[in-house]
């Protein structure tokens, strides 16, 4: 049996700290961990993947001096695409990452329908498209290829994906030291499965 | 002989308007034209390429109501990467686009050194990396593959690239109706040259 982040993780946490026991890797957010993992991948020249800047609509900019611009009013806008993209082994990589505090399911409202369409389109064009979902309380992080998400959506009318679907059909990203979220290990596996 | 945007363009402009004769395509910026070209490529499902949002450091956010966030103070930051990336024919595409009002050369100060490093790295990883430079007064737009930029930098100690280098060593992106900046036509040619 596989208890991702269960028994194994408890032991690990006992060793380091008793605070935030079940709240994931040392209290870091998934975004921070992915950014540092991507930094590491770039450092060892394994992949070039970045988080895109947050899309913002700027409505007022002030120029207190010639070379300095201060944005005085701006609004967050709905992103057209996903948060992360880049290149790995010559392939275009594209994904969205989300955290949930739920211990039972992942609400689909967390991902915009046009982001799902975008990921489907990327796969059609020969890219590698997926989502990464972390159940923070359980400290379980999964990689779900876009085709698994499509299969779920085609066969279910639910507004959320139960954790068992992740556990049974998706790929657990095991806790790792460096990089913290070694999601390219899963991509290697998916590439192997495709080629062999 | 090749007079990019010269004789041919004068005739075209006489037909349409006498204002802004030599200021490029109907006063649209290169960025706007690239965005609409990318929209068109997506519409016909040819490629999925987007401009990334402008990177900004947010220092103060106000929440006037529960669901609304207003950014009250933020600053433009130096981008880590380039402005545009995406996928075309299964390949990862990455580029930066710049306009200049000069009629004689393109100042290298316009491109950050780490952007050049980024593009070199992308090519090394199997992606297609280039810059697009528009000489707005001349209405000449060129695609310069990153290896041509490297060759220039390796052999010159200059702080700018003369227009002749673009005219002789790079690829003119001809004015087009739809999309306005049909740069993927040049990429097709580069892909052919590589394969054949």
PDB file of N, CA, C and O in Angstrom, chain B residues 8 31 36 41 44 48 59 63 66 78 80 84 86 93 123 133 148 163 173 179 194:
ATOM      1  N   UNK B   8       8.343  49.626 -52.924  1.00  0.00           N
ATOM      2  CA  UNK B   8       7.078  48.909 -52.807  1.00  0.00           C
ATOM      3  C   UNK B   8       6.167  49.597 -51.778  1.00  0.00           C
ATOM      4  O   UNK B   8       4.981  49.813 -52.017  1.00  0.00           O
ATOM      5  N   UNK B  31       4.437  45.817 -30.796  1.00  0.00           N
ATOM      6  CA  UNK B  31       3.809  44.966 -29.784  1.00  0.00           C
ATOM      7  C   UNK B  31       2.341  44.671 -30.125  1.00  0.00           C
ATOM      8  O   UNK B  31       1.905  43.516 -30.078  1.00  0.00           O
ATOM      9  N   UNK B  36      -1.724  40.916 -32.189  1.00  0.00           N
ATOM     10  CA  UNK B  36      -2.828  40.558 -33.084  1.00  0.00           C
ATOM     11  C   UNK B  36      -2.402  39.430 -34.029  1.00  0.00           C
ATOM     12  O   UNK B  36      -3.213  38.586 -34.391  1.00  0.00           O
ATOM     13  N   UNK B  41      -2.789  33.616 -35.276  1.00  0.00           N
ATOM     14  CA  UNK B  41      -2.204  32.267 -35.308  1.00  0.00           C
ATOM     15  C   UNK B  41      -3.003  31.297 -34.429  1.00  0.00           C
ATOM     16  O   UNK B  41      -3.172  30.140 -34.777  1.00  0.00           O
ATOM     17  N   UNK B  44      -6.482  30.443 -36.147  1.00  0.00           N
ATOM     18  CA  UNK B  44      -6.420  29.419 -37.202  1.00  0.00           C
ATOM     19  C   UNK B  44      -5.686  28.161 -36.701  1.00  0.00           C
ATOM     20  O   UNK B  44      -5.395  27.266 -37.478  1.00  0.00           O
ATOM     21  N   UNK B  48       0.500  28.477 -30.766  1.00  0.00           N
ATOM     22  CA  UNK B  48      -0.005  29.061 -29.521  1.00  0.00           C
ATOM     23  C   UNK B  48       1.127  29.863 -28.901  1.00  0.00           C
ATOM     24  O   UNK B  48       2.008  29.318 -28.239  1.00  0.00           O
ATOM     25  N   UNK B  59       3.775  46.461  -4.094  1.00  0.00           N
ATOM     26  CA  UNK B  59       4.180  46.793  -2.730  1.00  0.00           C
ATOM     27  C   UNK B  59       3.000  47.188  -1.833  1.00  0.00           C
ATOM     28  O   UNK B  59       3.145  47.248  -0.631  1.00  0.00           O
ATOM     29  N   UNK B  63      -7.959  46.419  -0.255  1.00  0.00           N
ATOM     30  CA  UNK B  63      -9.144  45.598  -0.478  1.00  0.00           C
ATOM     31  C   UNK B  63     -10.392  46.371  -0.080  1.00  0.00           C
ATOM     32  O   UNK B  63     -10.871  46.239   1.044  1.00  0.00           O
ATOM     33  N   UNK B  66     -14.660  42.699  -0.190  1.00  0.00           N
ATOM     34  CA  UNK B  66     -14.192  41.327  -0.024  1.00  0.00           C
ATOM     35  C   UNK B  66     -13.572  40.739  -1.293  1.00  0.00           C
ATOM     36  O   UNK B  66     -12.542  40.092  -1.250  1.00  0.00           O
ATOM     37  N   UNK B  78      12.804  44.473 -13.807  1.00  0.00           N
ATOM     38  CA  UNK B  78      13.550  43.981 -14.973  1.00  0.00           C
ATOM     39  C   UNK B  78      13.074  42.560 -15.278  1.00  0.00           C
ATOM     40  O   UNK B  78      13.038  41.717 -14.386  1.00  0.00           O
ATOM     41  N   UNK B  80      12.968  38.698 -16.258  1.00  0.00           N
ATOM     42  CA  UNK B  80      13.953  37.609 -16.190  1.00  0.00           C
ATOM     43  C   UNK B  80      14.148  36.987 -17.563  1.00  0.00           C
ATOM     44  O   UNK B  80      15.200  36.439 -17.862  1.00  0.00           O
ATOM     45  N   UNK B  84       7.914  37.024 -25.324  1.00  0.00           N
ATOM     46  CA  UNK B  84       7.001  36.117 -26.027  1.00  0.00           C
ATOM     47  C   UNK B  84       7.498  34.686 -25.968  1.00  0.00           C
ATOM     48  O   UNK B  84       8.685  34.429 -26.185  1.00  0.00           O
ATOM     49  N   UNK B  86       5.944  30.302 -26.659  1.00  0.00           N
ATOM     50  CA  UNK B  86       4.831  29.424 -26.988  1.00  0.00           C
ATOM     51  C   UNK B  86       5.290  28.232 -27.794  1.00  0.00           C
ATOM     52  O   UNK B  86       6.462  27.862 -27.743  1.00  0.00           O
ATOM     53  N   UNK B  93       9.038  28.011 -28.868  1.00  0.00           N
ATOM     54  CA  UNK B  93       9.399  29.275 -29.518  1.00  0.00           C
ATOM     55  C   UNK B  93       9.619  30.338 -28.438  1.00  0.00           C
ATOM     56  O   UNK B  93       8.834  30.409 -27.498  1.00  0.00           O
ATOM     57  N   UNK B 123      18.029  27.966 -27.224  1.00  0.00           N
ATOM     58  CA  UNK B 123      18.458  27.283 -28.449  1.00  0.00           C
ATOM     59  C   UNK B 123      19.224  26.000 -28.113  1.00  0.00           C
ATOM     60  O   UNK B 123      19.027  24.965 -28.743  1.00  0.00           O
ATOM     61  N   UNK B 133      13.289  42.886 -34.624  1.00  0.00           N
ATOM     62  CA  UNK B 133      13.633  44.302 -34.493  1.00  0.00           C
ATOM     63  C   UNK B 133      12.953  45.087 -35.613  1.00  0.00           C
ATOM     64  O   UNK B 133      13.072  44.720 -36.781  1.00  0.00           O
ATOM     65  N   UNK B 148      22.716  34.363 -35.058  1.00  0.00           N
ATOM     66  CA  UNK B 148      23.221  35.530 -35.806  1.00  0.00           C
ATOM     67  C   UNK B 148      23.619  36.651 -34.839  1.00  0.00           C
ATOM     68  O   UNK B 148      24.586  37.375 -35.067  1.00  0.00           O
ATOM     69  N   UNK B 163      22.277  48.673 -39.440  1.00  0.00           N
ATOM     70  CA  UNK B 163      21.141  48.145 -40.204  1.00  0.00           C
ATOM     71  C   UNK B 163      21.596  47.216 -41.321  1.00  0.00           C
ATOM     72  O   UNK B 163      20.892  46.257 -41.654  1.00  0.00           O
ATOM     73  N   UNK B 173      10.871  40.580 -42.415  1.00  0.00           N
ATOM     74  CA  UNK B 173       9.487  40.119 -42.306  1.00  0.00           C
ATOM     75  C   UNK B 173       8.645  41.076 -43.140  1.00  0.00           C
ATOM     76  O   UNK B 173       8.482  42.243 -42.784  1.00  0.00           O
ATOM     77  N   UNK B 179      -1.618  37.371 -40.863  1.00  0.00           N
ATOM     78  CA  UNK B 179      -1.364  38.323 -39.772  1.00  0.00           C
ATOM     79  C   UNK B 179      -0.445  39.452 -40.245  1.00  0.00           C
ATOM     80  O   UNK B 179       0.295  39.278 -41.203  1.00  0.00           O
ATOM     81  N   UNK B 194      17.168  23.850 -41.663  1.00  0.00           N
ATOM     82  CA  UNK B 194      17.767  22.970 -40.665  1.00  0.00           C
ATOM     83  C   UNK B 194      17.601  21.496 -41.057  1.00  0.00           C
ATOM     84  O   UNK B 194      18.483  20.679 -40.862  1.00  0.00           O
TER      85      UNK B 194
END
